[in-house]
PDB file of C-alpha atoms in Angstrom:
ATOM      1  CA  MET C   1      15.541 -14.855  12.215  1.00 54.00           C
ATOM      2  CA  THR C   2      16.252 -11.228  13.144  1.00 56.00           C
ATOM      3  CA  THR C   3      16.162  -8.216  10.615  1.00 57.00           C
ATOM      4  CA  GLN C   4      20.230  -7.983  10.454  1.00 58.00           C
ATOM      5  CA  SER C   5      20.399 -11.925   9.934  1.00 67.00           C
ATOM      6  CA  PHE C   6      17.990 -11.539   7.047  1.00 63.00           C
ATOM      7  CA  ALA C   7      19.684  -8.900   5.571  1.00 62.00           C
ATOM      8  CA  THR C   8      23.206 -10.637   5.825  1.00 72.00           C
ATOM      9  CA  THR C   9      21.152 -13.841   4.134  1.00 79.00           C
ATOM     10  CA  VAL C  10      20.102 -11.930   1.319  1.00 73.00           C
ATOM     11  CA  ALA C  11      23.446 -10.182   0.894  1.00 75.00           C
ATOM     12  CA  ASP C  12      25.278 -13.479   0.657  1.00 81.00           C
ATOM     13  CA  TRP C  13      22.477 -14.767  -1.575  1.00 85.00           C
ATOM     14  CA  ALA C  14      22.980 -11.600  -3.813  1.00 83.00           C
ATOM     15  CA  VAL C  15      26.731 -11.949  -3.738  1.00 81.00           C
ATOM     16  CA  GLY C  16      26.690 -15.336  -4.849  1.00 87.00           C
ATOM     17  CA  LEU C  17      24.339 -14.348  -7.986  1.00 87.00           C
ATOM     18  CA  MET C  18      26.567 -11.521  -8.656  1.00 89.00           C
ATOM     19  CA  GLU C  19      29.754 -13.606  -8.659  1.00 86.00           C
ATOM     20  CA  THR C  20      27.853 -16.445 -10.842  1.00 88.00           C
ATOM     21  CA  LEU C  21      26.334 -14.077 -13.404  1.00 90.00           C
ATOM     22  CA  GLY C  22      27.670 -10.701 -13.231  1.00 91.00           C
ATOM     23  CA  ALA C  23      25.559  -7.942 -13.573  1.00 91.00           C
ATOM     24  CA  PRO C  24      22.571  -9.733 -14.764  1.00 94.00           C
ATOM     25  CA  GLY C  25      22.735 -11.592 -11.296  1.00 92.00           C
ATOM     26  CA  ALA C  26      21.889  -8.252  -9.772  1.00 91.00           C
ATOM     27  CA  GLY C  27      19.049  -7.941 -12.361  1.00 93.00           C
ATOM     28  CA  VAL C  28      17.610 -11.166 -11.602  1.00 93.00           C
ATOM     29  CA  ALA C  29      17.900 -10.595  -7.795  1.00 91.00           C
ATOM     30  CA  ILE C  30      15.691  -7.274  -8.338  1.00 92.00           C
ATOM     31  CA  ALA C  31      13.246  -9.195 -10.332  1.00 91.00           C
ATOM     32  CA  LEU C  32      12.728 -11.457  -7.577  1.00 89.00           C
ATOM     33  CA  GLU C  33      12.755  -8.619  -5.304  1.00 85.00           C
ATOM     34  CA  ASN C  34       9.812  -7.170  -7.167  1.00 82.00           C
ATOM     35  CA  LEU C  35       7.532 -10.307  -6.940  1.00 82.00           C
ATOM     36  CA  PHE C  36       8.505 -10.922  -3.339  1.00 81.00           C
ATOM     37  CA  PRO C  37       8.743  -7.686  -1.325  1.00 66.00           C
ATOM     38  CA  PRO C  38      10.505  -9.125   1.774  1.00 64.00           C
ATOM     39  CA  LEU C  39      13.642  -9.522  -0.247  1.00 72.00           C
ATOM     40  CA  PRO C  40      14.832  -5.828   0.150  1.00 74.00           C
ATOM     41  CA  SER C  41      16.206  -3.672  -2.801  1.00 79.00           C
ATOM     42  CA  GLU C  42      17.917  -1.553  -0.324  1.00 80.00           C
ATOM     43  CA  VAL C  43      20.347  -4.196   0.361  1.00 82.00           C
ATOM     44  CA  ILE C  44      20.894  -5.625  -3.000  1.00 86.00           C
ATOM     45  CA  LEU C  45      21.015  -2.407  -4.833  1.00 89.00           C
ATOM     46  CA  PRO C  46      23.627  -0.817  -2.688  1.00 89.00           C
ATOM     47  CA  LEU C  47      25.540  -4.049  -2.609  1.00 88.00           C
ATOM     48  CA  ALA C  48      25.543  -4.100  -6.230  1.00 90.00           C
ATOM     49  CA  GLY C  49      27.113  -0.613  -6.194  1.00 90.00           C
ATOM     50  CA  PHE C  50      29.746  -1.226  -3.661  1.00 90.00           C
ATOM     51  CA  THR C  51      30.815  -4.477  -5.730  1.00 90.00           C
ATOM     52  CA  ALA C  52      30.801  -2.211  -8.950  1.00 91.00           C
ATOM     53  CA  ALA C  53      33.067   0.124  -7.129  1.00 90.00           C
ATOM     54  CA  GLN C  54      35.635  -2.665  -6.297  1.00 89.00           C
ATOM     55  CA  GLY C  55      35.740  -3.388  -9.836  1.00 89.00           C
ATOM     56  CA  THR C  56      33.956  -6.440 -10.044  1.00 87.00           C
ATOM     57  CA  LEU C  57      30.926  -5.110 -11.996  1.00 89.00           C
ATOM     58  CA  VAL C  58      30.803  -2.292 -14.169  1.00 93.00           C
ATOM     59  CA  LEU C  59      28.494   0.426 -12.953  1.00 93.00           C
ATOM     60  CA  TRP C  60      26.339   1.241 -16.179  1.00 95.00           C
ATOM     61  CA  GLN C  61      25.864  -2.320 -16.621  1.00 95.00           C
ATOM     62  CA  VAL C  62      24.556  -2.869 -13.129  1.00 94.00           C
ATOM     63  CA  LEU C  63      22.121   0.211 -13.630  1.00 95.00           C
ATOM     64  CA  VAL C  64      20.912  -1.268 -17.010  1.00 96.00           C
ATOM     65  CA  TRP C  65      20.347  -5.028 -15.371  1.00 96.00           C
ATOM     66  CA  THR C  66      18.685  -3.899 -12.282  1.00 94.00           C
ATOM     67  CA  THR C  67      16.598  -1.590 -14.233  1.00 95.00           C
ATOM     68  CA  ALA C  68      15.557  -4.430 -16.693  1.00 96.00           C
ATOM     69  CA  GLY C  69      14.901  -6.844 -13.587  1.00 94.00           C
ATOM     70  CA  SER C  70      12.441  -4.074 -12.252  1.00 93.00           C
ATOM     71  CA  VAL C  71      10.467  -4.000 -15.297  1.00 95.00           C
ATOM     72  CA  ILE C  72      10.434  -7.880 -15.918  1.00 95.00           C
ATOM     73  CA  GLY C  73       9.226  -8.044 -12.250  1.00 93.00           C
ATOM     74  CA  ALA C  74       6.628  -5.480 -12.972  1.00 92.00           C
ATOM     75  CA  LEU C  75       5.362  -7.141 -15.947  1.00 94.00           C
ATOM     76  CA  LEU C  76       4.769 -10.085 -14.307  1.00 93.00           C
ATOM     77  CA  LEU C  77       2.642  -8.540 -11.368  1.00 86.00           C
ATOM     78  CA  TYR C  78       0.883  -6.417 -14.194  1.00 91.00           C
ATOM     79  CA  GLY C  79       0.061  -9.783 -15.932  1.00 91.00           C
ATOM     80  CA  LEU C  80      -1.409 -11.049 -12.848  1.00 85.00           C
ATOM     81  CA  GLY C  81      -3.484  -7.961 -12.046  1.00 84.00           C
ATOM     82  CA  ALA C  82      -4.607  -8.343 -15.847  1.00 89.00           C
ATOM     83  CA  TRP C  83      -5.521 -11.997 -15.637  1.00 89.00           C
ATOM     84  CA  LEU C  84      -7.524 -11.111 -12.370  1.00 83.00           C
ATOM     85  CA  GLY C  85      -9.358  -8.524 -13.903  1.00 84.00           C
ATOM     86  CA  ARG C  86     -12.062  -6.368 -12.601  1.00 77.00           C
ATOM     87  CA  ASP C  87     -15.156  -8.961 -12.289  1.00 80.00           C
ATOM     88  CA  ARG C  88     -12.870 -11.517 -10.141  1.00 81.00           C
ATOM     89  CA  LEU C  89     -11.527  -8.669  -7.908  1.00 71.00           C
ATOM     90  CA  ARG C  90     -15.251  -7.310  -7.699  1.00 71.00           C
ATOM     91  CA  ASN C  91     -16.374 -11.033  -6.721  1.00 79.00           C
ATOM     92  CA  ILE C  92     -13.636 -11.387  -4.222  1.00 72.00           C
ATOM     93  CA  VAL C  93     -14.337  -8.245  -2.412  1.00 64.00           C
ATOM     94  CA  ASP C  94     -17.900  -8.672  -2.248  1.00 71.00           C
ATOM     95  CA  ARG C  95     -17.484 -11.628  -0.175  1.00 73.00           C
ATOM     96  CA  MET C  96     -15.007  -9.705   2.217  1.00 62.00           C
ATOM     97  CA  PRO C  97     -16.386  -8.204   5.319  1.00 61.00           C
ATOM     98  CA  LEU C  98     -16.196  -4.629   5.935  1.00 53.00           C
ATOM     99  CA  VAL C  99     -14.890  -3.867   2.331  1.00 54.00           C
ATOM    100  CA  LYS C 100     -17.741  -2.547   0.034  1.00 63.00           C
ATOM    101  CA  LEU C 101     -17.604  -2.701  -3.700  1.00 62.00           C
ATOM    102  CA  GLU C 102     -18.260   1.156  -3.936  1.00 66.00           C
ATOM    103  CA  ASP C 103     -14.614   1.576  -2.110  1.00 58.00           C
ATOM    104  CA  VAL C 104     -13.404  -0.468  -4.931  1.00 58.00           C
ATOM    105  CA  ASP C 105     -15.377   1.942  -7.611  1.00 64.00           C
ATOM    106  CA  LYS C 106     -13.449   4.683  -5.716  1.00 61.00           C
ATOM    107  CA  ALA C 107     -10.020   3.315  -5.913  1.00 57.00           C
ATOM    108  CA  GLU C 108     -10.687   2.362  -9.721  1.00 64.00           C
ATOM    109  CA  ALA C 109     -11.517   6.000 -10.267  1.00 66.00           C
ATOM    110  CA  TRP C 110      -8.812   7.360  -8.455  1.00 62.00           C
ATOM    111  CA  PHE C 111      -6.300   4.970 -10.284  1.00 70.00           C
ATOM    112  CA  ASN C 112      -7.932   6.070 -13.422  1.00 72.00           C
ATOM    113  CA  ARG C 113      -7.286   9.915 -12.735  1.00 75.00           C
ATOM    114  CA  HIS C 114      -3.875   9.314 -11.399  1.00 75.00           C
ATOM    115  CA  GLY C 115      -2.359   6.133 -13.320  1.00 73.00           C
ATOM    116  CA  ASP C 116       0.563   7.332 -14.546  1.00 83.00           C
ATOM    117  CA  TRP C 117       1.792   9.367 -11.681  1.00 84.00           C
ATOM    118  CA  ALA C 118       0.751   6.352  -9.451  1.00 81.00           C
ATOM    119  CA  VAL C 119       3.230   4.122 -11.449  1.00 85.00           C
ATOM    120  CA  LEU C 120       5.869   6.408 -11.602  1.00 85.00           C
ATOM    121  CA  ILE C 121       5.719   7.569  -7.947  1.00 81.00           C
ATOM    122  CA  GLY C 122       4.958   4.335  -6.651  1.00 79.00           C
ATOM    123  CA  ARG C 123       8.266   2.938  -7.868  1.00 82.00           C
ATOM    124  CA  VAL C 124      10.271   4.901  -5.375  1.00 79.00           C
ATOM    125  CA  ILE C 125       8.043   3.951  -2.335  1.00 76.00           C
ATOM    126  CA  PRO C 126       9.327   0.788  -0.629  1.00 70.00           C
ATOM    127  CA  ILE C 127       6.340  -1.915  -0.418  1.00 68.00           C
ATOM    128  CA  VAL C 128       4.197   0.183  -2.991  1.00 73.00           C
ATOM    129  CA  ARG C 129       6.738  -0.177  -5.791  1.00 76.00           C
ATOM    130  CA  SER C 130       6.042  -3.738  -6.049  1.00 74.00           C
ATOM    131  CA  LEU C 131       2.177  -3.868  -5.381  1.00 76.00           C
ATOM    132  CA  ILE C 132       1.348  -0.726  -7.807  1.00 82.00           C
ATOM    133  CA  SER C 133       1.479  -3.074 -10.929  1.00 85.00           C
ATOM    134  CA  ILE C 134      -1.364  -4.831  -9.905  1.00 82.00           C
ATOM    135  CA  PRO C 135      -3.695  -2.408  -9.983  1.00 83.00           C
ATOM    136  CA  ALA C 136      -2.349  -1.253 -13.125  1.00 87.00           C
ATOM    137  CA  GLY C 137      -3.026  -4.740 -14.487  1.00 89.00           C
ATOM    138  CA  VAL C 138      -6.452  -5.020 -13.409  1.00 86.00           C
ATOM    139  CA  GLU C 139      -7.541  -1.414 -14.961  1.00 85.00           C
ATOM    140  CA  ARG C 140      -5.498  -2.588 -18.111  1.00 88.00           C
ATOM    141  CA  MET C 141      -3.228   0.392 -17.986  1.00 90.00           C
ATOM    142  CA  PRO C 142      -1.977   0.778 -21.829  1.00 92.00           C
ATOM    143  CA  LEU C 143       1.235  -1.289 -21.719  1.00 94.00           C
ATOM    144  CA  THR C 144       3.658   0.907 -23.582  1.00 94.00           C
ATOM    145  CA  ARG C 145       2.635   3.731 -20.958  1.00 93.00           C
ATOM    146  CA  PHE C 146       3.118   1.140 -18.017  1.00 93.00           C
ATOM    147  CA  LEU C 147       6.492   0.455 -19.210  1.00 94.00           C
ATOM    148  CA  LEU C 148       7.518   3.888 -19.704  1.00 95.00           C
ATOM    149  CA  PHE C 149       6.482   5.212 -16.401  1.00 93.00           C
ATOM    150  CA  THR C 150       7.720   1.894 -14.762  1.00 93.00           C
ATOM    151  CA  THR C 151      10.979   2.169 -16.201  1.00 95.00           C
ATOM    152  CA  LEU C 152      11.626   5.743 -15.411  1.00 94.00           C
ATOM    153  CA  GLY C 153      10.600   5.160 -11.810  1.00 91.00           C
ATOM    154  CA  SER C 154      12.418   2.221 -11.370  1.00 93.00           C
ATOM    155  CA  GLY C 155      15.673   3.674 -13.149  1.00 93.00           C
ATOM    156  CA  VAL C 156      15.532   6.371 -10.682  1.00 90.00           C
ATOM    157  CA  TRP C 157      15.114   4.156  -7.578  1.00 89.00           C
ATOM    158  CA  ASN C 158      17.861   1.851  -8.797  1.00 92.00           C
ATOM    159  CA  THR C 159      20.520   4.630  -9.913  1.00 92.00           C
ATOM    160  CA  LEU C 160      19.939   6.253  -6.272  1.00 89.00           C
ATOM    161  CA  LEU C 161      20.587   3.114  -4.212  1.00 90.00           C
ATOM    162  CA  VAL C 162      23.297   1.834  -6.843  1.00 92.00           C
ATOM    163  CA  GLY C 163      25.200   5.089  -6.966  1.00 90.00           C
ATOM    164  CA  ALA C 164      24.884   5.435  -3.098  1.00 88.00           C
ATOM    165  CA  GLY C 165      26.349   2.003  -2.519  1.00 89.00           C
ATOM    166  CA  TYR C 166      29.171   2.752  -5.152  1.00 90.00           C
ATOM    167  CA  LEU C 167      30.117   6.283  -3.742  1.00 87.00           C
ATOM    168  CA  LEU C 168      29.870   4.818   0.232  1.00 86.00           C
ATOM    169  CA  GLY C 169      32.264   1.662  -0.530  1.00 79.00           C
ATOM    170  CA  ASP C 170      32.278  -0.496   2.397  1.00 78.00           C
ATOM    171  CA  GLN C 171      29.806   1.920   4.208  1.00 80.00           C
ATOM    172  CA  TRP C 172      27.105   0.643   1.985  1.00 73.00           C
ATOM    173  CA  HIS C 173      24.939  -0.889   4.796  1.00 72.00           C
ATOM    174  CA  ILE C 174      23.844   2.998   5.663  1.00 71.00           C
ATOM    175  CA  VAL C 175      21.602   2.949   2.843  1.00 67.00           C
ATOM    176  CA  GLU C 176      19.764   0.052   4.083  1.00 63.00           C
ATOM    177  CA  GLU C 177      19.376   1.798   7.476  1.00 62.00           C
ATOM    178  CA  SER C 178      18.326   4.884   5.899  1.00 60.00           C
ATOM    179  CA  VAL C 179      15.563   3.445   3.475  1.00 58.00           C
ATOM    180  CA  GLY C 180      14.207   1.087   6.325  1.00 58.00           C
ATOM    181  CA  VAL C 181      13.559   4.403   8.364  1.00 55.00           C
ATOM    182  CA  PHE C 182      11.542   5.392   5.224  1.00 51.00           C
ATOM    183  CA  GLN C 183      10.092   2.008   4.977  1.00 55.00           C
ATOM    184  CA  LYS C 184       8.718   2.220   8.568  1.00 57.00           C
ATOM    185  CA  VAL C 185       7.349   5.790   7.768  1.00 56.00           C
ATOM    186  CA  VAL C 186       5.323   4.395   5.047  1.00 53.00           C
ATOM    187  CA  ILE C 187       4.255   1.605   6.899  1.00 53.00           C
ATOM    188  CA  VAL C 188       2.962   3.794   9.910  1.00 57.00           C
ATOM    189  CA  VAL C 189       1.151   5.844   7.174  1.00 56.00           C
ATOM    190  CA  ALA C 190      -0.584   3.065   5.411  1.00 52.00           C
ATOM    191  CA  VAL C 191      -1.562   1.648   9.008  1.00 56.00           C
ATOM    192  CA  LEU C 192      -3.279   4.977   9.885  1.00 60.00           C
ATOM    193  CA  LEU C 193      -4.859   5.009   6.731  1.00 53.00           C
ATOM    194  CA  ILE C 194      -6.281   1.513   7.071  1.00 52.00           C
ATOM    195  CA  VAL C 195      -7.481   2.341  10.785  1.00 57.00           C
ATOM    196  CA  TRP C 196      -9.184   5.539   9.167  1.00 58.00           C
ATOM    197  CA  TRP C 197     -11.048   3.637   6.793  1.00 53.00           C
ATOM    198  CA  LEU C 198     -12.054   0.742   9.288  1.00 53.00           C
ATOM    199  CA  VAL C 199     -13.508   3.440  11.373  1.00 59.00           C
ATOM    200  CA  LYS C 200     -15.406   5.292   8.677  1.00 59.00           C
ATOM    201  CA  THR C 201     -16.700   2.023   7.661  1.00 55.00           C
ATOM    202  CA  LEU C 202     -18.033   1.022  11.305  1.00 57.00           C
ATOM    203  CA  ARG C 203     -19.692   4.375  11.794  1.00 61.00           C
ATOM    204  CA  ASN C 204     -21.544   3.398   8.387  1.00 60.00           C
ATOM    205  CA  PRO C 205     -22.409  -0.539   8.684  1.00 52.00           C
ATOM    206  CA  ASP C 206     -25.903  -0.013   6.860  1.00 52.00           C
ATOM    207  CA  ARG C 207     -24.311   1.697   3.814  1.00 51.00           C
ATOM    208  CA  PRO C 208     -25.561  -0.527   1.186  1.00 48.00           C
ATOM    209  CA  ARG C 209     -23.414  -2.528  -1.346  1.00 46.00           C
ATOM    210  CA  HIS C 210     -23.492  -1.377  -5.232  1.00 46.00           C
ATOM    211  CA  ALA C 211     -24.496  -4.255  -7.478  1.00 45.00           C
ATOM    212  CA  ARG C 212     -22.181  -6.453  -9.239  1.00 44.00           C
ATOM    213  CA  GLN C 213     -22.936  -4.814 -12.615  1.00 45.00           C
ATOM    214  CA  ARG C 214     -22.797  -0.994 -12.831  1.00 45.00           C
TER     215      ARG C 214
END
């Protein structure tokens, strides 16, 4: 399936949800997008905005329901991270080649320093916006703070994309194209970081692992 045909399929599916459930249908679609990142919010949200512009949905209801859907999806991933926990994560990492426990420790320390901002900013970055909830759960970020920053970040992202679809009308697909470029940049940066990390790791093959217990 090509990218264009996939986007068309998602659009048809989202339209069906909104026709059946109204604004809550947009919320359901976004909750599922959080759990399954291949579902593109850059298609669902502008389309919801376009539908509101046509008078089929009410704009403020779309914003409320899509933000609620984002928070619900994020909470489920937070719960997964909390269930997985630090010990299980460390056990999994300890069995993985090229990954060292001290790297997990560094990542944990970084999240502890920047957890609030990581959740807030992560909610407006494609791909990251779904996955950031897992380390927040692993580190047991206080739930009230997680909800606050998830709601704020999701509200900004949803308002931007829904609002763009509302203003662009039948040209709402321009939003998808623009966000697609941004997403490609994010992927390229992520790949470069992974390559840098692998090179650094392979250059220091004898670096000892930390013990399981700190």
